[in-house]
Tab-separated table of C-alpha atoms and ligand atoms in Angstrom:
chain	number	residue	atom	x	y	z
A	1	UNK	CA	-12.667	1.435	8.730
A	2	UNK	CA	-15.435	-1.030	8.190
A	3	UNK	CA	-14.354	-4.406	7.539
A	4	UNK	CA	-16.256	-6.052	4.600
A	5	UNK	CA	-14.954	-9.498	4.283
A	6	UNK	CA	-14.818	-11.272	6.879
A	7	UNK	CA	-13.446	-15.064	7.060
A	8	UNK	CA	-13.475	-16.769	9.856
A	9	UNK	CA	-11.524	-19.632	11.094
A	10	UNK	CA	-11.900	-21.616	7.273
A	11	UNK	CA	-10.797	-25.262	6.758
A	12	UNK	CA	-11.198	-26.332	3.140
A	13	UNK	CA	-9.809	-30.175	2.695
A	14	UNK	CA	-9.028	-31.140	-0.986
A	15	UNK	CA	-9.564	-35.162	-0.352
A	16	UNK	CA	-6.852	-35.582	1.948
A	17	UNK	CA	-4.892	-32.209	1.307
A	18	UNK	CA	-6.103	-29.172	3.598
A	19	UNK	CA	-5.469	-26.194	1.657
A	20	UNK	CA	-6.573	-24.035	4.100
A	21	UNK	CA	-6.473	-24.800	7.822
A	22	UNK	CA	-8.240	-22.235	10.091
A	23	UNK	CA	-7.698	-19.578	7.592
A	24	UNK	CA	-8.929	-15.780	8.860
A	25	UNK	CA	-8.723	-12.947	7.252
A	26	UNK	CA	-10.464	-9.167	7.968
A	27	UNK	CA	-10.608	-6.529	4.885
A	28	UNK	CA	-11.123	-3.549	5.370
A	29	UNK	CA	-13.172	-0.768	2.941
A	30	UNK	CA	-11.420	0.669	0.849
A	31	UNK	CA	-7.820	-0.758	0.933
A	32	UNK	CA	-5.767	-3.001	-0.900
A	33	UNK	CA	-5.043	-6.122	1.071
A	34	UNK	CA	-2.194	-8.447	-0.185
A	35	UNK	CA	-2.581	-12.339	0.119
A	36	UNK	CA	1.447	-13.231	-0.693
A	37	UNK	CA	2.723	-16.331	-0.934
A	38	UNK	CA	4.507	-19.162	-2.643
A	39	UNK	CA	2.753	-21.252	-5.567
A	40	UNK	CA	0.620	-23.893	-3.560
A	41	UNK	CA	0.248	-21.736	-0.380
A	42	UNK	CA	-3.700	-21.815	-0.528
A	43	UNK	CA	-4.079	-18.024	-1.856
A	44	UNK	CA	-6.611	-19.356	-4.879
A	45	UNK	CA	-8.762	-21.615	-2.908
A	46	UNK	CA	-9.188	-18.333	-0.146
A	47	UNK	CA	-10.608	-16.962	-3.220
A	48	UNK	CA	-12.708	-18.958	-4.791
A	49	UNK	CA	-13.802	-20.050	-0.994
A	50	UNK	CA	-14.627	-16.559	-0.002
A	51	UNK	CA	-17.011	-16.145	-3.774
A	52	UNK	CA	-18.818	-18.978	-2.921
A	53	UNK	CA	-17.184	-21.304	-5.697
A	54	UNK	CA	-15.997	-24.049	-3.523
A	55	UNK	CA	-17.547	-25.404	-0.262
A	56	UNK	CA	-16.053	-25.126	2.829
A	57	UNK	CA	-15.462	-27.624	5.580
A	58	UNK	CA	-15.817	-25.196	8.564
A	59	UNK	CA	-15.470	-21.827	9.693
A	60	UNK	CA	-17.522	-18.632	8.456
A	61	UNK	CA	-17.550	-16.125	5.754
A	62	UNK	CA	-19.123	-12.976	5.581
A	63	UNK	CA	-19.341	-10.150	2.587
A	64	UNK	CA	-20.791	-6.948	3.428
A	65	UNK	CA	-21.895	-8.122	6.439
A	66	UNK	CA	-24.005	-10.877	4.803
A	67	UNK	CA	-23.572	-14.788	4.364
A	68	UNK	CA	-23.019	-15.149	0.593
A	69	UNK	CA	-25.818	-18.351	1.159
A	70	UNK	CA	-29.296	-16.469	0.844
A	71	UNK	CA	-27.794	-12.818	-0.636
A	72	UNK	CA	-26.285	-14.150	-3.867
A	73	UNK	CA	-27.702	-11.911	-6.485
A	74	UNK	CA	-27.596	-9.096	-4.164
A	75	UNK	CA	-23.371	-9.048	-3.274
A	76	UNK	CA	-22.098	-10.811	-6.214
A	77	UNK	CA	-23.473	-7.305	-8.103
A	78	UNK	CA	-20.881	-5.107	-6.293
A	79	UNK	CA	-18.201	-8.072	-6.573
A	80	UNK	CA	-15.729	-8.272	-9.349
A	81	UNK	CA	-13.623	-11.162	-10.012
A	82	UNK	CA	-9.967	-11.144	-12.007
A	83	UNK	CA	-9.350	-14.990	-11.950
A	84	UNK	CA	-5.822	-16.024	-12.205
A	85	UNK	CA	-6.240	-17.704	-15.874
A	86	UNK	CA	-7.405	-15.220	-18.668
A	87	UNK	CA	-11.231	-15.896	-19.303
A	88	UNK	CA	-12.335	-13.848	-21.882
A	89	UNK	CA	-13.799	-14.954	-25.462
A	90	UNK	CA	-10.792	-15.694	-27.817
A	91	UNK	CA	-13.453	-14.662	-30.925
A	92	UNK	CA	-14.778	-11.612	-29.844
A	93	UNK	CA	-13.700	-8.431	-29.996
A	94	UNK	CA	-12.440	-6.563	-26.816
A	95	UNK	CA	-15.578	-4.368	-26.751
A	96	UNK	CA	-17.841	-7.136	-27.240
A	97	UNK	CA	-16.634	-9.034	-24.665
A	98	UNK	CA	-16.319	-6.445	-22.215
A	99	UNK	CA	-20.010	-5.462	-23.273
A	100	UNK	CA	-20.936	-9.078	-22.584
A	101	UNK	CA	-19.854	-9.029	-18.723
A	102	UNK	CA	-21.585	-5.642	-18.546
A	103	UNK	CA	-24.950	-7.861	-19.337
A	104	UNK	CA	-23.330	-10.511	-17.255
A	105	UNK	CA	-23.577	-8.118	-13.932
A	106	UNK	CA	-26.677	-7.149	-15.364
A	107	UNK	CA	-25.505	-3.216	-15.925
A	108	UNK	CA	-28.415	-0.685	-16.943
A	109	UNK	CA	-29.160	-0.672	-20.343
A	110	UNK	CA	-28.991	2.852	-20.096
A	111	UNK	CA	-25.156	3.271	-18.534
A	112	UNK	CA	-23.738	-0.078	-19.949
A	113	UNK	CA	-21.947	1.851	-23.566
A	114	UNK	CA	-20.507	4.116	-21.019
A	115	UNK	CA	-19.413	1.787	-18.557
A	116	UNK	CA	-18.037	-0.141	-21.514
A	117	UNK	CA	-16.287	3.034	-22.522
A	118	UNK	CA	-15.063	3.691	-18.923
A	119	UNK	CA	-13.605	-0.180	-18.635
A	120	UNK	CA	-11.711	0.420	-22.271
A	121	UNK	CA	-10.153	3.777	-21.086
A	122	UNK	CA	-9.281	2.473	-17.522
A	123	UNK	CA	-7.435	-0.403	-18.922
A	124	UNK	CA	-5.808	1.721	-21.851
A	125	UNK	CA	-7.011	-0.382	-24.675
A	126	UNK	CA	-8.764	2.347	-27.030
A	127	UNK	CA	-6.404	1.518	-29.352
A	128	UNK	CA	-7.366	-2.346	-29.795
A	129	UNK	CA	-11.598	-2.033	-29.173
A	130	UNK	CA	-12.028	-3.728	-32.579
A	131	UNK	CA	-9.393	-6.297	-32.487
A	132	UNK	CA	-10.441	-10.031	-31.401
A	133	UNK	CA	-9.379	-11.223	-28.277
A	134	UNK	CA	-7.179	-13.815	-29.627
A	135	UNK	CA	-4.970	-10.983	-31.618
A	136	UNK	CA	-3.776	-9.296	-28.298
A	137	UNK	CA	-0.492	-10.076	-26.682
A	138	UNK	CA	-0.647	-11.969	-23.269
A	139	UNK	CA	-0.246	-8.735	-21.439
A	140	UNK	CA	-3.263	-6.999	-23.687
A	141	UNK	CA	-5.474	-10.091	-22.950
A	142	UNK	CA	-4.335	-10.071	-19.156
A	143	UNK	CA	-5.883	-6.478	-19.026
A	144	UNK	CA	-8.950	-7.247	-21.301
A	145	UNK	CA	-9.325	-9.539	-18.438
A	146	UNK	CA	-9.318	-6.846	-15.832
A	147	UNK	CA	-11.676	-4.696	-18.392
A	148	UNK	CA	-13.778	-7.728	-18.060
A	149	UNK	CA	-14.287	-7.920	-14.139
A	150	UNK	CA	-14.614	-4.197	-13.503
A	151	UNK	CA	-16.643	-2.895	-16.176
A	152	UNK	CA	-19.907	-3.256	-13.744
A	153	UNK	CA	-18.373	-0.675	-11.227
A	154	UNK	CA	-17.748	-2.749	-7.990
A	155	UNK	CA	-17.171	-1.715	-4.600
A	156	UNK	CA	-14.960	-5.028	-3.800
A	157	UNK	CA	-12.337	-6.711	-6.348
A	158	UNK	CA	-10.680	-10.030	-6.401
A	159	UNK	CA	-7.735	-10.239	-8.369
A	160	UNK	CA	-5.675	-13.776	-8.725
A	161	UNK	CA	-2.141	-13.078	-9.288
A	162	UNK	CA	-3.247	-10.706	-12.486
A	163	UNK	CA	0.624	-9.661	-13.360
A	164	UNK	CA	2.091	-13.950	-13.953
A	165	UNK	CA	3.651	-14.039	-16.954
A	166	UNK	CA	3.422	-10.380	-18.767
A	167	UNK	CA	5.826	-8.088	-19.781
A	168	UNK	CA	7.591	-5.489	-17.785
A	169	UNK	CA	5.069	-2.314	-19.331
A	170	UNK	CA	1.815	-4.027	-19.312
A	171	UNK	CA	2.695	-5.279	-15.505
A	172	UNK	CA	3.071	-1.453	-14.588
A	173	UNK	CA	0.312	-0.572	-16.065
A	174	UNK	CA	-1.888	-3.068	-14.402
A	175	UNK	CA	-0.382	-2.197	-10.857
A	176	UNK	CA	-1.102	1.643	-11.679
A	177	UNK	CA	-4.633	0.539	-12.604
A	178	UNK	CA	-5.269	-0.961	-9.285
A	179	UNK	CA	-4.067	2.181	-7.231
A	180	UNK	CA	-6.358	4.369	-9.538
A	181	UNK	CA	-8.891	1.776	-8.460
A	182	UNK	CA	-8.552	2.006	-4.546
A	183	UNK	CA	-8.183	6.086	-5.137
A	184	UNK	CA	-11.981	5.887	-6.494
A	185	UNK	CA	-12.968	4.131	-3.675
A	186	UNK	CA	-12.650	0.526	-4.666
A	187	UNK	CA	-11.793	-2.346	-2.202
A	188	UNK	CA	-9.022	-4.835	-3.491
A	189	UNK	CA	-8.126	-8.184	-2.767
A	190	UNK	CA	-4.875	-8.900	-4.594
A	191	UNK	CA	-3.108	-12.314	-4.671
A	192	UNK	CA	0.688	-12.467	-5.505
A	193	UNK	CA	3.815	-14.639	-4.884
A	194	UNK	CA	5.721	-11.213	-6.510
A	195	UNK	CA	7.161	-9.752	-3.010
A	196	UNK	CA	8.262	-6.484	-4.949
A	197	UNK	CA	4.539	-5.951	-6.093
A	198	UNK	CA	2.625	-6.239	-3.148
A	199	UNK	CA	4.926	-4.034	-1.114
A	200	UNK	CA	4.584	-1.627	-3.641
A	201	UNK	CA	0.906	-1.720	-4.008
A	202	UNK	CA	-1.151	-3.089	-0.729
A	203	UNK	CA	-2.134	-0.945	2.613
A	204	UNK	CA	-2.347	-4.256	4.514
A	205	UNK	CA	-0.855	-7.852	3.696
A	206	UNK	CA	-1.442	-11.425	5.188
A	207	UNK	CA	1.890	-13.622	4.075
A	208	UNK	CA	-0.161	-17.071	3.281
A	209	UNK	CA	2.012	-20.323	3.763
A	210	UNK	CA	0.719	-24.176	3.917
A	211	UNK	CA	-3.198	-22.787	4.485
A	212	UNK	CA	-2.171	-20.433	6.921
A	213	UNK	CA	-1.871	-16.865	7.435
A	214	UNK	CA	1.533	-16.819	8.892
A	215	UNK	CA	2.091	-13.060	9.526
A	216	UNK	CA	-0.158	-9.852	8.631
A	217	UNK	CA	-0.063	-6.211	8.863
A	218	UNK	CA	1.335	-3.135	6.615
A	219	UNK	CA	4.668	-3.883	5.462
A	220	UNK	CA	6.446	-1.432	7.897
A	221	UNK	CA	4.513	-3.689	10.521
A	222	UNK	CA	5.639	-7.349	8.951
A	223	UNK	CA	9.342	-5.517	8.285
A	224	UNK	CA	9.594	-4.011	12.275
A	225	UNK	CA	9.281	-8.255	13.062
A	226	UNK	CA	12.654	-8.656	11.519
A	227	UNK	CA	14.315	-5.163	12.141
A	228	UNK	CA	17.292	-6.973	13.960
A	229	UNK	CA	18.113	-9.276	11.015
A	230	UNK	CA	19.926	-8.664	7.493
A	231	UNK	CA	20.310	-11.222	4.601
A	232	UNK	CA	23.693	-11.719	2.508
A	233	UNK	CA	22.954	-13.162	-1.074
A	234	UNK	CA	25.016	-14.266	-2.775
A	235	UNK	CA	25.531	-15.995	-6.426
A	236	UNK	CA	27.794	-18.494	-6.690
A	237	UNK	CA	29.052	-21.635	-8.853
A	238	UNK	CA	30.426	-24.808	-7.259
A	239	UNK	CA	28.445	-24.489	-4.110
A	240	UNK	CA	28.435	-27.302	-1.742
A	241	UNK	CA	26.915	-29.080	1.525
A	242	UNK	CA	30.806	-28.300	3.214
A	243	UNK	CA	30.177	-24.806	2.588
A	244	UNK	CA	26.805	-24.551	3.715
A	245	UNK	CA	27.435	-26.580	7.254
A	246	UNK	CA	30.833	-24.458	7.589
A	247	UNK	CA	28.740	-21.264	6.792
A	248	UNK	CA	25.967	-22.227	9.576
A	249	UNK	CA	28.939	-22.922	12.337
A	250	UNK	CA	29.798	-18.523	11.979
A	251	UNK	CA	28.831	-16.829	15.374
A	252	UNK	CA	25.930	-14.241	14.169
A	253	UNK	CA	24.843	-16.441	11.242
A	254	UNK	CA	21.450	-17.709	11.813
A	255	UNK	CA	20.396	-19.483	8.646
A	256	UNK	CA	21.785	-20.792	5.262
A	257	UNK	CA	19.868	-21.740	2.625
A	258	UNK	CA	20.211	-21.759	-1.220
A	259	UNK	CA	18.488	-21.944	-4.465
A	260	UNK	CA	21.138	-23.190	-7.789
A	261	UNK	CA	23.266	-20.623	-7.408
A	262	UNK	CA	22.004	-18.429	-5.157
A	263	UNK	CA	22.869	-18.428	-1.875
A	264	UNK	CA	21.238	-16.675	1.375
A	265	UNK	CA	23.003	-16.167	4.717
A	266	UNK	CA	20.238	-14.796	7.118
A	267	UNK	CA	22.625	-12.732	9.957
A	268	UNK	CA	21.922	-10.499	12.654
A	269	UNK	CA	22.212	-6.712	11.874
A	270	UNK	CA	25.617	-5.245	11.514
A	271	UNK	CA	27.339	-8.640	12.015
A	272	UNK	CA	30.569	-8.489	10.915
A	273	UNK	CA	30.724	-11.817	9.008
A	274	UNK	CA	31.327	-11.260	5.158
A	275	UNK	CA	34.976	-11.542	5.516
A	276	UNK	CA	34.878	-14.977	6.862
A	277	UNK	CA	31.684	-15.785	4.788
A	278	UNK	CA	34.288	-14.970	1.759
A	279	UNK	CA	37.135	-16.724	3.214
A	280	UNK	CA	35.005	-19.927	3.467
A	281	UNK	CA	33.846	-19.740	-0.111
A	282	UNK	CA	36.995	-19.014	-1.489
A	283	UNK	CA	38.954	-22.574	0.531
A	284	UNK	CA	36.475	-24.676	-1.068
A	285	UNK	CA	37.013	-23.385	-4.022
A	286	UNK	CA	33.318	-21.843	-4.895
A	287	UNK	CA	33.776	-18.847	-7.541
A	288	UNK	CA	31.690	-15.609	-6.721
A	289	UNK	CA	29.580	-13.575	-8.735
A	290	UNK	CA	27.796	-11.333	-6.737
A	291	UNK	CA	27.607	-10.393	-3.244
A	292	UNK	CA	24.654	-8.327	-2.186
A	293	UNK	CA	24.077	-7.317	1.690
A	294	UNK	CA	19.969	-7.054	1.461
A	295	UNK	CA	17.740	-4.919	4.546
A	296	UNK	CA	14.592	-6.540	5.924
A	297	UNK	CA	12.151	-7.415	2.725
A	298	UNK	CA	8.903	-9.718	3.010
A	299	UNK	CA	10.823	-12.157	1.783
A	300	UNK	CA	13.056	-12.315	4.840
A	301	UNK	CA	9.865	-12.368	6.868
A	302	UNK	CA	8.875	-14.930	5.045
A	303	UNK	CA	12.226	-16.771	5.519
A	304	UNK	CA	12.231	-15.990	9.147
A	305	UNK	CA	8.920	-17.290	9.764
A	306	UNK	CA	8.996	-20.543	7.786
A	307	UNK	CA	13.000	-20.920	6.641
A	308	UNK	CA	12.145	-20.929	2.658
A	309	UNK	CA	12.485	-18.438	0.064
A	310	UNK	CA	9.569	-16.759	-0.813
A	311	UNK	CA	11.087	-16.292	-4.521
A	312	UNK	CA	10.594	-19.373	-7.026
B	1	LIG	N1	-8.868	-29.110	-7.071
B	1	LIG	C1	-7.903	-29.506	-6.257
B	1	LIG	N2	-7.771	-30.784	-5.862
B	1	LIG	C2	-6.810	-31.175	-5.010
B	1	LIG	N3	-5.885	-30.342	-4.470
B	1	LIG	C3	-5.947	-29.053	-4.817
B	1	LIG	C4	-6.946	-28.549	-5.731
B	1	LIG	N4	-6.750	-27.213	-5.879
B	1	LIG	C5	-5.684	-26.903	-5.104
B	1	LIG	N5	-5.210	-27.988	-4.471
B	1	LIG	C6	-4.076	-28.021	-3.505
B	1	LIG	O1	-4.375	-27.100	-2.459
B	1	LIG	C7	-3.210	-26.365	-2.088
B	1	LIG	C8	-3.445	-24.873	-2.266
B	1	LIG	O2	-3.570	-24.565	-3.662
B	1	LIG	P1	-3.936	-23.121	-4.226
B	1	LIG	O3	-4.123	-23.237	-5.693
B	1	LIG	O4	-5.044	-22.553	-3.433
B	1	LIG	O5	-2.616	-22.321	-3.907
B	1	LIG	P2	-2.134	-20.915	-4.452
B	1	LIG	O6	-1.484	-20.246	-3.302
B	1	LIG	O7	-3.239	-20.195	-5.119
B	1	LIG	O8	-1.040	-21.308	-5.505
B	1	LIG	P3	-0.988	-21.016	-7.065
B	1	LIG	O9	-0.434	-19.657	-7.189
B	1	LIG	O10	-0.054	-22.096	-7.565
B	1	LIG	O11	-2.398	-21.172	-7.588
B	1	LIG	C9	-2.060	-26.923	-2.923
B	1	LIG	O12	-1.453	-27.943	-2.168
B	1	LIG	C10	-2.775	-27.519	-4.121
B	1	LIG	O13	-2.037	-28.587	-4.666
């Protein structure tokens, strides 16, 4: 498959702070690819690097083929952008601002009520056309948004972490959206620090951590790197430092870490260890909730790789 963005090697310094530190990425045509990561990983700056929106400090980027410098007009036509805040107009109505980003990207006069039309039906708002912007729930305005940034028809789509903050229904439907999307023969760039989401939705995925892409492929690929390994969680009150260190001493346990109340025993497959993982808790006093022995996710890729959570 033909690879359409292309970056290259990227360094983009904030002041002191290098958000992104020989950052390279390859997407293909015509598949979702997954940027996942924590909050402050560098996911939004590959973005907004790769559209031309921030300068970089070295390295290359290529869309299409082309250096954005010189061929502007000509790629940002078949580019659509879903930023991670919702930009739309709070006083217009959902048709009128979709109909105003169909001027934006300079659609036909001829094909822009349809494409209008099109952008309304693809993002199941019929029902709310009419209403103002600043009417619609968050999870309405989050796909007004998306109406917004595909309503010209484009061959490659950014989307910044579109599904933060919305309810359960309005989440599904976005992720639905997206496959329909790649089915037609879009290209999709999707940004996420939801594990669950981009294993459910991407064809490829780069795990982003500290300006680097720590770990890429599909997520059989990025699972097979942690085959031999199993996580316990579990979540617990009265945890303690004398638990932990006693917990990291177990043959076959090779990492402890916790979050409040949850905690996350990284051990080799099969190990036999939850009896004396329980036995520990239970001396020092530390009162179960739940115990849950978890497979290979992303998230244990991601622990594996950097010894965080990916979850916030
Ligand atoms: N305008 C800025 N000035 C200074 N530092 C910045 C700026 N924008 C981002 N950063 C820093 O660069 C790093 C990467 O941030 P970025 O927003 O790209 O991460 P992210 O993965 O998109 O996270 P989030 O989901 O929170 O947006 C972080 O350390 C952040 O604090």
């Amino acid at each position: 498959m033909k690879v359409i963005v292309d970056v290259d090697g990227v360094v983009k310094r904030y002041n002191n702070v290098a958000a992104l530190k020989k950052f390279s990425i390859q997407v293909r045509e015509g598949e979702i690819y997954g940027l996942l990561g924590p909050n402050g990983a560098g996911k939004t700056t590959a973005i907004n690097a790769i559209l031309g929106l921030l300068s970089i400090d070295s390295g290359s980027i290529k869309i299409f083929d082309k250096e954005l410098k010189g061929n502007e007009a000509a790629i940002k036509k078949q580019v659509g952008v879903i930023p991670q805040q919702v930009a739309v107009f709070r006083d217009l109505t959902v048709q009128e601002n979709i109909d105003f980003f169909a001027q934006l990207y300079k659609v036909a006069a001829s094909n822009r009520k349809q494409y209008v039309a099109d952008a309304i039906a693809f993002t199941g708002l019929e029902a709310y056309s009419k209403k103002r912007a600043k009417e619609l729930s968050g999870g309405l305005q989050r796909r007004l948004n998306i109406a917004c940034g595909i309503v010209h028809k484009p061959r490659l789509i950014f989307m910044d972490e579109p599904t933060v903050a919305i309810d359960p229904q309005s989440r599904n439907s976005i992720l639905e959206g997206i496959i329909r999307l790649r089915d037609e023969g879009a290209t999709i760039v999707y940004t996420s620090h939801y594990m669950e989401e981009v294993e459910a939705i991407c064809d490829y995925i780069a795990i982003v951590d500290n300006g680097y892409i720590i770990a890429q492929g599909s997520k059989e690929a990025l699972k097979d790197m942690v085959s031999d390994k199993e996580a316990i969680r579990i979540i617990a009150d009265n945890l303690n430092e004398t638990v932990f260190k006693e917990l990291r001493l177990l043959a076959l346990v090779e990492d402890v870490t916790h979050e409040a109340e949850v905690l996350t025993i990284s051990i080799q497959k099969n190990a036999d260890v939850l009896n004396k993982v329980i036995t520990i808790l239970q001396a020092h006093g530390v009162e179960i909730h739940s115990i849950n022995v978890e497979t290979p996710t992303l998230n244990t890729v991601f622990l594996t790789l950097t010894g965080k959570q990916l979850r916030d």
